[in-house]
């Protein structure tokens, strides 16, 4: 094969006379190993996390590890016990949460306090646009952040605006995941429309059959929905350094 | 290389070479090294489009055996035919792409590109935001920051644009590359003579040449292949993106669509008015790369925000 192809190549390049050439009728010395058993679906993308959230989280964990010993300096405020000023000059509580004019999440955290909840949810939320736009815990999760008893807190009676779908308090796991667009779509209407049409978001599976429609929270962490930066795969090798192989 | 004339059979089959036969010169294909593996059947193989069903079957059988023994696993080489009423189209959302290059490497794995020397079918270009127009000359393809997306840049992956009016197929002197009925432009690696005219003709730089023997490690080879798509290539042939012909003709999305973490890549049937690509073309301001070349790509770019 090779001889044939290269022969014609040289013919094309060098002369206007196309040449026919020869091949040697050598028997091909190919051993025929019995083919081995095949594993199913080998083209799957090993080592890739299943969802973009996992990818981002892995990246964030790696970053955190790298930054581990960089502690934020918090200066206590004498006239406001329990509150501090961070290096940027903002007033924060002892978790580093910037104080704003809303009650949740600080109200919620009176009971819902664990290191994990705080670090994974509230801290993350605090850096998000949701926090800047005062989309607080109760906007999605429901409940009453002005309550004084647990029963009252769980009741839906607050004066605050909330999403009209059932409260996230009553939905968990799979059910919650499958319905994410119902919640997000109530504020992000145009994105929801685009998502339904297939512009926004991702679909996998079959272009003419069954597809999986990736719901919002498969890519966006609801507590900080902005797509985070990730490490890119390596750049292509510059041609000058291409290995020269061949015979 | 002993001189044997290859006779009438070939001549009658390939009009292109008639003149050559008349010239009659057995000017020998000088200077080709090769490892002496010359397969009689391979040498006399017909043009893919002219083969009968039986011939295709025997060619495929031969290739499967060859690849299976070379890579130590059972290869399937399919020749799935195009579907009726299907014309594949692609759309890419430039406001979503974060330039992570996951599509590049998913493509390499799926399509058995050579790892060393490195061949990538997809190139991700980085552009500065805020210019009046996109100047391809100003783009950067070797960017490698710690994290993407970078502030002030956007990214544009470029691969074969599957033009409706492709310059590359017109220049091929042996018709080793052509447009399939479903719109994919494919290469018959057994017919390609490696003249690289198509590479010169392609305005998108989408075609790649196997200068050296492709370096495809046994354990990374993808054994689910298509004759016109991702089957392992030879040295001295041109290859390119086929919209994953081996996947899409079976209804699956191309590998780059599946991997893209942000869902910037959209794929579907342009003839189906309910498909995602059709919706995008109708509702977004799509553009095509180098529209002025009149290549009429079936690959549409758009900015969703
Ligand atoms: S995988 Fe998606 S986001 Fe990453 S470079 Fe490719 S198209 Fe862009």
Coordinates of C-alpha atoms and ligand atoms in Angstrom, one line a residue:
Chain A
X1 CA 0.0 0.0 0.0
X2 CA 2.6 2.4 1.1
X3 CA 4.7 1.9 -2.0
X4 CA 1.8 2.4 -4.2
X5 CA 0.8 5.6 -2.5
X6 CA 4.2 7.2 -2.3
X7 CA 5.0 6.2 -5.8
X8 CA 2.0 8.1 -7.1
X9 CA 2.9 11.0 -4.9
X10 CA 6.3 11.4 -6.3
X11 CA 4.9 11.0 -9.7
X12 CA 2.5 13.9 -9.1
X13 CA 5.0 16.1 -7.6
X14 CA 8.0 15.5 -9.8
X15 CA 6.8 14.8 -13.3
X16 CA 3.8 15.2 -15.5
X17 CA 4.2 11.7 -16.5
X18 CA 2.3 9.5 -14.3
X19 CA 4.0 6.4 -13.7
X20 CA 2.9 3.0 -13.0
X21 CA 4.9 1.0 -10.8
X22 CA 5.3 -2.1 -9.3
X23 CA 4.6 -3.9 -6.3
X24 CA 6.3 -6.9 -5.1
X25 CA 4.0 -9.8 -4.7
X26 CA 5.6 -10.7 -1.5
X27 CA 3.3 -12.6 0.7
X28 CA 2.5 -10.4 3.6
X29 CA 4.2 -11.6 6.7
X30 CA 1.4 -10.8 8.9
X31 CA 0.8 -13.0 11.9
X32 CA -2.8 -13.5 12.7
X33 CA -3.2 -13.4 16.4
X34 CA -6.6 -14.5 17.6
X35 CA -8.4 -11.3 18.4
X36 CA -8.9 -10.7 22.1
X37 CA -12.1 -10.1 23.9
X38 CA -13.3 -6.6 23.6
X39 CA -14.4 -4.4 26.4
X40 CA -17.7 -2.6 25.9
X41 CA -17.7 1.0 25.0
X42 CA -14.0 1.8 25.2
X43 CA -14.4 5.2 23.8
X44 CA -15.8 6.5 27.0
X45 CA -13.9 9.3 28.4
X46 CA -12.2 7.8 31.3
X47 CA -10.9 10.0 34.1
X48 CA -13.4 12.7 33.3
X49 CA -15.8 13.5 36.1
X50 CA -19.4 12.8 35.2
X51 CA -20.7 16.3 35.7
X52 CA -19.2 19.7 35.3
X53 CA -19.9 20.4 39.0
X54 CA -17.6 17.6 40.0
X55 CA -14.9 19.0 37.7
X56 CA -15.2 22.4 39.2
X57 CA -15.3 21.1 42.7
X58 CA -12.2 19.1 42.1
X59 CA -10.5 22.2 40.8
X60 CA -11.7 24.2 43.8
X61 CA -10.4 21.6 46.3
X62 CA -7.1 21.6 44.6
X63 CA -7.0 25.4 44.8
X64 CA -8.0 25.4 48.4
X65 CA -5.2 23.0 49.3
X66 CA -2.7 25.3 47.5
X67 CA -4.0 28.3 49.5
X68 CA -4.3 26.5 52.8
X69 CA -2.0 28.6 54.9
X70 CA -3.3 32.0 53.5
X71 CA -5.5 33.0 56.3
X72 CA -7.7 36.1 56.0
X73 CA -6.8 38.7 58.7
X74 CA -10.0 39.7 60.5
X75 CA -9.8 42.7 62.8
X76 CA -12.4 42.7 65.6
X77 CA -14.7 45.7 65.8
X78 CA -14.9 46.8 69.5
X79 CA -18.3 48.5 69.3
X80 CA -19.8 45.5 67.6
X81 CA -18.9 42.3 69.5
X82 CA -18.8 39.2 67.2
X83 CA -18.1 41.3 64.1
X84 CA -14.9 41.9 62.3
X85 CA -13.4 43.9 59.5
X86 CA -11.8 41.9 56.7
X87 CA -8.8 43.1 54.7
X88 CA -11.1 44.7 52.2
X89 CA -12.7 46.8 54.9
X90 CA -16.0 45.0 54.9
X91 CA -17.8 44.1 58.1
X92 CA -18.0 40.4 58.4
X93 CA -19.1 37.9 61.1
X94 CA -16.8 35.4 62.6
X95 CA -17.3 33.1 59.6
X96 CA -16.1 35.7 57.3
X97 CA -19.7 36.3 55.9
X98 CA -20.2 39.9 54.8
X99 CA -23.1 41.4 56.7
X100 CA -25.9 42.7 54.6
X101 CA -29.4 43.9 55.3
X102 CA -31.1 40.5 55.3
X103 CA -31.6 38.0 57.9
X104 CA -31.0 34.7 56.3
X105 CA -28.5 33.1 56.1
X106 CA -27.4 34.3 59.5
X107 CA -30.8 33.6 60.9
X108 CA -31.0 30.1 59.4
X109 CA -27.5 29.4 60.7
X110 CA -28.6 29.8 64.2
X111 CA -30.0 26.3 64.0
X112 CA -28.5 25.0 60.7
X113 CA -25.0 25.2 61.8
X114 CA -22.3 22.8 61.0
X115 CA -18.9 23.5 59.6
X116 CA -19.8 21.7 56.4
X117 CA -23.0 23.6 55.9
X118 CA -21.3 26.8 56.5
X119 CA -18.3 26.2 54.4
X120 CA -19.9 24.4 51.5
X121 CA -23.1 26.3 51.3
X122 CA -23.1 29.7 53.0
X123 CA -19.6 30.8 52.3
X124 CA -19.9 29.8 48.7
X125 CA -23.3 31.5 48.4
X126 CA -21.8 34.6 49.9
X127 CA -19.5 35.1 47.0
X128 CA -22.2 34.6 44.4
X129 CA -24.4 37.0 42.5
X130 CA -27.3 35.4 44.3
X131 CA -26.0 36.9 47.5
X132 CA -25.5 40.3 45.9
X133 CA -29.1 40.2 44.6
X134 CA -30.4 39.1 48.0
X135 CA -31.5 35.7 46.9
X136 CA -31.2 34.3 50.3
X137 CA -31.8 30.8 51.7
X138 CA -35.5 31.1 52.0
X139 CA -36.0 32.3 48.4
X140 CA -35.4 28.7 47.3
X141 CA -35.6 26.7 50.4
X142 CA -38.7 28.3 51.9
X143 CA -39.2 28.6 55.6
X144 CA -39.4 31.7 57.8
X145 CA -36.2 33.4 58.7
X146 CA -38.0 35.7 61.2
X147 CA -39.3 32.8 63.2
X148 CA -38.6 32.3 66.9
X149 CA -39.7 28.7 67.1
X150 CA -38.8 25.7 65.0
X151 CA -42.5 25.1 64.0
X152 CA -42.8 28.7 62.9
X153 CA -39.6 28.6 61.0
X154 CA -40.9 25.7 59.0
X155 CA -44.1 27.3 58.2
X156 CA -44.2 29.1 54.9
X157 CA -45.6 32.3 56.3
X158 CA -43.2 35.1 55.6
X159 CA -43.7 38.5 54.0
X160 CA -40.8 37.8 51.7
X161 CA -41.1 36.8 48.1
X162 CA -40.6 33.2 47.4
X163 CA -40.6 30.8 44.6
X164 CA -44.1 29.4 43.9
X165 CA -43.1 25.8 43.5
X166 CA -43.2 23.6 46.5
X167 CA -40.4 24.4 48.9
X168 CA -37.1 22.7 48.5
X169 CA -37.6 21.7 52.2
X170 CA -39.9 18.9 51.0
X171 CA -37.9 17.8 48.0
X172 CA -34.7 15.8 48.2
X173 CA -32.2 13.9 46.2
X174 CA -33.3 12.7 42.8
X175 CA -36.6 14.4 42.8
X176 CA -35.0 17.7 43.5
X177 CA -32.3 17.2 40.9
X178 CA -34.8 16.4 38.2
X179 CA -36.9 19.5 38.9
X180 CA -34.1 22.1 39.2
X181 CA -35.3 24.0 36.2
X182 CA -38.6 24.6 37.8
X183 CA -37.0 26.7 40.4
X184 CA -34.2 28.4 38.5
X185 CA -36.6 29.1 35.6
X186 CA -38.8 31.3 37.8
X187 CA -36.2 34.0 37.8
X188 CA -34.0 33.0 34.8
X189 CA -36.8 33.0 32.3
X190 CA -34.9 33.6 29.1
X191 CA -32.3 31.1 30.0
X192 CA -35.0 28.6 30.8
X193 CA -36.6 29.2 27.4
X194 CA -33.2 28.7 25.7
X195 CA -32.6 25.6 27.7
X196 CA -35.8 24.1 26.7
X197 CA -35.0 24.8 23.0
X198 CA -31.5 23.4 23.3
X199 CA -29.5 26.5 23.1
X200 CA -28.4 26.8 26.7
X201 CA -27.1 23.8 28.5
X202 CA -26.0 20.4 27.4
X203 CA -27.6 17.4 25.9
X204 CA -26.1 14.0 25.5
X205 CA -27.2 10.7 24.2
X206 CA -28.7 10.5 20.7
X207 CA -29.2 13.4 18.3
X208 CA -32.3 11.7 16.8
X209 CA -33.5 9.8 19.8
X210 CA -33.3 9.6 23.6
X211 CA -31.2 12.3 25.1
X212 CA -30.3 13.4 28.5
X213 CA -31.1 17.0 29.1
X214 CA -28.7 18.3 31.6
X215 CA -30.6 20.1 34.3
X216 CA -29.3 23.4 35.8
X217 CA -27.6 22.0 38.8
X218 CA -25.6 19.5 36.9
X219 CA -23.3 22.3 35.8
X220 CA -24.2 25.2 38.1
X221 CA -23.8 24.8 41.8
X222 CA -27.0 26.5 43.1
X223 CA -25.0 28.0 46.0
X224 CA -22.7 29.7 43.6
X225 CA -24.0 29.2 40.1
X226 CA -21.2 31.0 38.2
X227 CA -19.2 28.7 36.1
X228 CA -15.8 28.5 37.8
X229 CA -12.5 28.5 36.1
X230 CA -10.9 25.1 35.4
X231 CA -7.5 24.0 34.2
X232 CA -7.3 23.6 30.5
X233 CA -5.9 20.6 28.8
X234 CA -2.4 21.0 27.4
X235 CA -1.8 23.2 24.3
X236 CA -0.8 21.4 21.1
X237 CA 2.8 20.9 20.6
X238 CA 4.4 23.5 18.4
X239 CA 5.5 22.0 15.0
X240 CA 9.2 22.7 15.6
X241 CA 9.1 20.3 18.4
X242 CA 7.1 17.6 16.7
X243 CA 8.9 14.3 17.0
X244 CA 10.3 13.2 13.7
X245 CA 9.6 9.6 13.3
X246 CA 9.4 7.3 10.4
X247 CA 11.7 5.6 8.1
Chain B
X1 CA 10.6 -3.5 -5.2
X2 CA 10.5 -5.7 -8.2
X3 CA 9.0 -4.2 -11.3
X4 CA 5.7 -5.9 -12.2
X5 CA 3.3 -4.1 -14.3
X6 CA -0.1 -4.1 -12.6
X7 CA -2.0 -4.5 -15.7
X8 CA -5.2 -3.7 -17.3
X9 CA -7.5 -4.3 -14.4
X10 CA -6.5 -1.2 -12.6
X11 CA -6.3 0.9 -15.7
X12 CA -9.8 0.3 -16.7
X13 CA -11.0 1.0 -13.3
X14 CA -9.3 4.3 -12.8
X15 CA -9.9 6.6 -15.6
X16 CA -7.5 9.0 -14.0
X17 CA -4.7 6.8 -14.5
X18 CA -5.4 5.9 -18.1
X19 CA -3.0 8.5 -19.3
X20 CA -0.4 7.1 -17.1
X21 CA -0.9 3.7 -18.5
X22 CA -0.6 5.0 -21.9
X23 CA 2.7 6.6 -21.0
X24 CA 3.4 3.2 -19.9
X25 CA 6.4 4.0 -17.9
X26 CA 7.1 1.8 -15.0
X27 CA 9.1 4.6 -13.6
X28 CA 9.1 2.8 -10.4
X29 CA 8.0 4.4 -7.2
X30 CA 11.4 5.3 -6.1
X31 CA 12.5 6.2 -2.7
X32 CA 9.8 4.6 -0.7
X33 CA 11.0 2.8 2.3
X34 CA 8.2 0.9 3.8
X35 CA 8.5 -2.3 5.8
X36 CA 7.8 -4.6 2.9
X37 CA 4.2 -5.3 3.9
X38 CA 2.4 -5.1 0.6
X39 CA -1.0 -6.6 0.6
X40 CA -2.1 -7.8 -2.8
X41 CA -5.8 -7.3 -2.0
X42 CA -5.2 -3.9 -0.6
X43 CA -3.2 -2.8 -3.6
X44 CA -6.0 -3.8 -5.9
X45 CA -8.8 -2.4 -3.8
X46 CA -11.4 -0.4 -5.7
X47 CA -12.6 3.1 -5.0
X48 CA -14.9 2.9 -2.0
X49 CA -17.9 4.4 -3.9
X50 CA -17.5 1.9 -6.7
X51 CA -17.2 -1.2 -4.6
X52 CA -20.1 -3.7 -4.5
X53 CA -21.5 -4.8 -1.1
X54 CA -19.5 -7.9 -1.3
X55 CA -16.3 -6.1 -2.0
X56 CA -16.9 -3.7 0.9
X57 CA -17.5 -6.7 3.1
X58 CA -14.3 -8.3 2.2
X59 CA -12.3 -5.1 2.5
X60 CA -13.7 -4.6 5.9
X61 CA -13.0 -8.1 7.0
X62 CA -9.4 -7.7 5.9
X63 CA -9.0 -4.4 7.7
X64 CA -10.6 -5.8 10.9
X65 CA -8.2 -8.7 10.9
X66 CA -5.3 -6.4 10.3
X67 CA -6.2 -3.9 13.0
X68 CA -7.2 -6.6 15.5
X69 CA -3.8 -8.3 15.2
X70 CA -1.9 -5.0 15.2
X71 CA -3.6 -3.5 18.3
X72 CA -4.4 -6.7 20.1
X73 CA -8.1 -6.2 20.5
X74 CA -11.1 -7.0 18.3
X75 CA -11.7 -4.2 15.9
X76 CA -15.0 -3.5 14.2
X77 CA -14.8 -1.5 11.0
X78 CA -18.3 -0.5 9.9
X79 CA -19.5 1.0 6.7
X80 CA -22.8 2.3 8.0
X81 CA -24.6 4.0 5.3
X82 CA -26.0 7.5 5.6
X83 CA -29.5 7.9 6.8
X84 CA -32.3 9.1 4.6
X85 CA -33.3 12.8 5.0
X86 CA -30.4 13.7 7.2
X87 CA -28.0 16.5 6.7
X88 CA -25.7 17.0 9.6
X89 CA -25.1 20.5 11.0
X90 CA -23.2 21.8 13.9
X91 CA -23.5 25.0 16.0
X92 CA -21.0 26.3 18.5
X93 CA -21.8 28.9 21.2
X94 CA -18.8 31.1 21.5
X95 CA -20.1 32.9 24.6
X96 CA -20.2 29.6 26.4
X97 CA -16.9 28.0 25.3
X98 CA -14.3 28.3 28.0
X99 CA -11.4 27.1 25.9
X100 CA -10.7 24.1 28.1
X101 CA -9.7 21.9 25.1
X102 CA -11.6 18.9 26.4
X103 CA -13.1 18.5 23.0
X104 CA -9.7 18.3 21.4
X105 CA -8.6 15.4 23.5
X106 CA -12.0 13.6 23.5
X107 CA -11.7 13.7 19.7
X108 CA -8.2 12.3 19.7
X109 CA -9.3 9.4 21.8
X110 CA -12.5 8.7 19.9
X111 CA -11.0 9.1 16.4
X112 CA -7.7 7.3 16.9
X113 CA -5.5 10.2 16.0
X114 CA -1.8 9.8 16.2
X115 CA -0.5 10.7 19.7
X116 CA 3.1 11.0 18.6
X117 CA 3.6 12.8 16.3
X118 CA 0.6 14.7 17.6
X119 CA -2.4 15.2 15.5
X120 CA -5.4 17.2 16.7
X121 CA -8.5 17.6 14.5
X122 CA -9.8 20.5 16.6
X123 CA -7.9 23.7 17.2
X124 CA -9.1 26.0 19.9
X125 CA -8.2 29.6 19.0
X126 CA -8.1 32.4 21.6
X127 CA -9.2 35.9 20.7
X128 CA -9.0 39.2 22.6
X129 CA -12.4 40.5 23.4
X130 CA -13.5 43.9 22.2
X131 CA -11.9 44.0 18.8
X132 CA -14.0 45.2 16.0
X133 CA -13.9 41.9 14.2
X134 CA -12.2 38.6 14.6
X135 CA -8.8 38.6 13.1
X136 CA -7.7 35.0 12.7
X137 CA -4.1 36.2 12.3
X138 CA -4.3 37.7 15.8
X139 CA -5.6 34.5 17.4
X140 CA -3.5 32.3 19.7
X141 CA -3.7 28.6 19.6
X142 CA -0.9 27.7 22.0
X143 CA -2.4 29.6 25.0
X144 CA -1.8 27.8 28.2
X145 CA -2.9 29.7 31.3
X146 CA -3.4 28.1 34.7
X147 CA -7.2 28.5 34.4
X148 CA -9.7 29.1 31.8
X149 CA -11.7 31.1 30.8
X150 CA -9.4 34.1 31.1
X151 CA -10.6 37.6 31.7
X152 CA -10.8 39.5 28.4
X153 CA -10.6 36.6 26.0
X154 CA -12.9 34.3 24.2
X155 CA -12.3 31.0 22.5
X156 CA -13.2 29.6 19.2
X157 CA -12.7 25.9 18.4
X158 CA -12.2 25.3 14.7
X159 CA -12.5 21.9 13.0
X160 CA -13.6 20.7 9.6
X161 CA -16.5 23.0 8.7
X162 CA -18.1 20.3 6.4
X163 CA -18.7 22.8 3.7
X164 CA -21.6 22.5 1.3
X165 CA -19.2 23.8 -1.4
X166 CA -16.0 22.2 -0.3
X167 CA -12.8 23.3 -2.1
X168 CA -10.9 20.3 -0.8
X169 CA -12.8 17.6 -2.6
X170 CA -12.6 19.5 -5.9
X171 CA -8.8 19.5 -6.0
X172 CA -8.2 15.9 -5.1
X173 CA -6.7 14.4 -8.2
X174 CA -7.8 10.8 -7.3
X175 CA -11.2 11.6 -5.7
X176 CA -10.1 10.1 -2.4
X177 CA -12.3 12.6 -0.6
X178 CA -15.9 13.4 -1.2
X179 CA -19.2 14.6 0.3
X180 CA -21.5 11.9 1.6
X181 CA -25.2 12.3 1.1
X182 CA -25.6 13.2 4.8
X183 CA -23.2 16.1 4.3
X184 CA -20.1 14.7 5.8
X185 CA -16.9 15.1 3.9
X186 CA -14.9 11.9 4.2
X187 CA -11.5 10.5 3.1
X188 CA -10.8 7.0 1.9
X189 CA -7.4 6.5 3.5
X190 CA -6.7 3.6 1.2
X191 CA -7.2 5.8 -1.8
X192 CA -5.5 8.9 -0.7
X193 CA -2.1 9.4 -2.3
X194 CA -1.0 12.0 0.1
X195 CA -0.5 14.8 -2.3
X196 CA -2.0 17.3 0.2
X197 CA -3.7 19.4 -2.4
X198 CA -6.8 19.4 -0.2
X199 CA -4.8 20.8 2.7
X200 CA -3.7 23.6 0.6
X201 CA -7.3 24.2 -0.6
X202 CA -9.0 24.1 2.8
X203 CA -9.4 27.7 4.0
X204 CA -9.8 26.5 7.6
X205 CA -6.7 24.4 8.0
X206 CA -8.8 21.6 9.1
X207 CA -7.0 18.7 7.4
X208 CA -4.1 16.9 8.9
X209 CA -1.3 14.9 7.3
X210 CA 0.3 11.8 8.6
X211 CA 3.9 12.7 8.0
X212 CA 5.2 9.8 10.0
X213 CA 3.7 6.4 10.9
X214 CA 0.8 7.3 13.2
X215 CA 1.7 6.6 16.8
X216 CA -1.4 5.0 18.3
X217 CA -0.7 3.1 21.5
X218 CA -2.4 -0.3 21.7
X219 CA -4.3 0.4 24.9
X220 CA -5.6 3.7 23.7
X221 CA -6.9 2.5 20.3
X222 CA -10.7 2.8 19.9
X223 CA -11.8 -0.4 18.2
X224 CA -15.2 0.8 17.2
X225 CA -14.5 2.3 13.9
X226 CA -15.9 3.3 10.6
X227 CA -14.2 2.8 7.2
X228 CA -14.6 6.5 6.3
X229 CA -14.0 7.7 9.8
X230 CA -11.8 6.8 12.7
X231 CA -10.1 3.6 11.6
X232 CA -6.4 3.8 12.1
X233 CA -4.6 5.6 9.4
X234 CA -1.5 5.0 7.4
X235 CA 1.5 7.1 7.0
X236 CA 1.2 9.5 4.1
X237 CA -2.6 10.0 4.2
X238 CA -4.7 13.0 5.0
X239 CA -7.3 12.9 7.7
X240 CA -9.9 15.3 9.2
X241 CA -13.0 15.6 11.3
X242 CA -15.9 13.6 10.0
X243 CA -18.4 14.7 12.7
X244 CA -17.6 11.3 14.2
X245 CA -19.2 9.4 11.3
X246 CA -19.0 6.2 13.3
X247 CA -21.1 7.6 16.1
X248 CA -23.5 10.0 14.3
X249 CA -24.6 7.5 11.7
X250 CA -25.8 5.4 14.7
X251 CA -27.7 8.3 16.2
X252 CA -25.1 9.3 18.8
X253 CA -23.7 12.7 19.3
X254 CA -20.1 13.3 18.2
X255 CA -17.5 12.9 20.9
X256 CA -16.9 16.6 21.2
X257 CA -20.5 17.3 22.0
X258 CA -20.6 14.6 24.6
X259 CA -17.5 15.9 26.4
X260 CA -17.9 19.7 26.3
X261 CA -18.4 20.6 30.0
X262 CA -20.3 23.8 29.3
X263 CA -22.5 22.5 26.5
X264 CA -21.2 25.0 24.0
X265 CA -21.5 22.4 21.2
X266 CA -24.7 21.6 19.4
X267 CA -25.3 19.0 16.8
X268 CA -28.3 17.8 14.8
X269 CA -30.1 17.3 11.5
X270 CA -30.5 20.4 9.4
X271 CA -33.4 18.9 7.6
X272 CA -35.4 18.3 10.8
X273 CA -37.2 21.5 11.7
X274 CA -37.4 20.5 15.3
X275 CA -33.7 20.0 15.8
X276 CA -31.6 22.1 18.1
X277 CA -29.3 23.3 15.3
X278 CA -32.3 24.4 13.3
X279 CA -33.7 26.3 16.2
X280 CA -30.4 28.0 16.8
X281 CA -30.0 29.0 13.2
X282 CA -33.5 30.4 13.2
X283 CA -33.3 32.2 16.5
X284 CA -29.7 33.3 17.0
X285 CA -27.5 35.5 14.9
X286 CA -25.3 32.7 13.6
X287 CA -22.3 33.3 11.4
X288 CA -20.0 31.0 9.5
X289 CA -16.2 31.2 9.3
X290 CA -14.8 32.9 6.3
X291 CA -18.2 33.3 4.7
X292 CA -16.6 35.3 1.9
X293 CA -14.9 32.2 0.5
X294 CA -18.3 30.8 -0.5
X295 CA -17.6 27.5 1.0
X296 CA -21.0 27.4 2.7
X297 CA -20.0 25.6 5.9
X298 CA -22.5 23.5 7.8
X299 CA -20.8 24.6 11.0
X300 CA -22.4 27.7 12.6
X301 CA -21.0 29.9 15.3
X302 CA -23.0 32.1 17.5
X303 CA -22.9 34.3 20.6
X304 CA -25.8 33.4 22.8
X305 CA -25.3 36.4 25.1
Ligands
LIG1 S1 -14.8 21.3 25.4 FE1 -16.4 22.9 25.1 S2 -15.7 24.6 26.5 FE2 -13.9 23.3 26.3 S3 -12.8 24.1 24.5 FE3 -14.2 22.5 23.7 S4 -16.0 23.7 23.0 FE4 -14.9 25.0 24.4

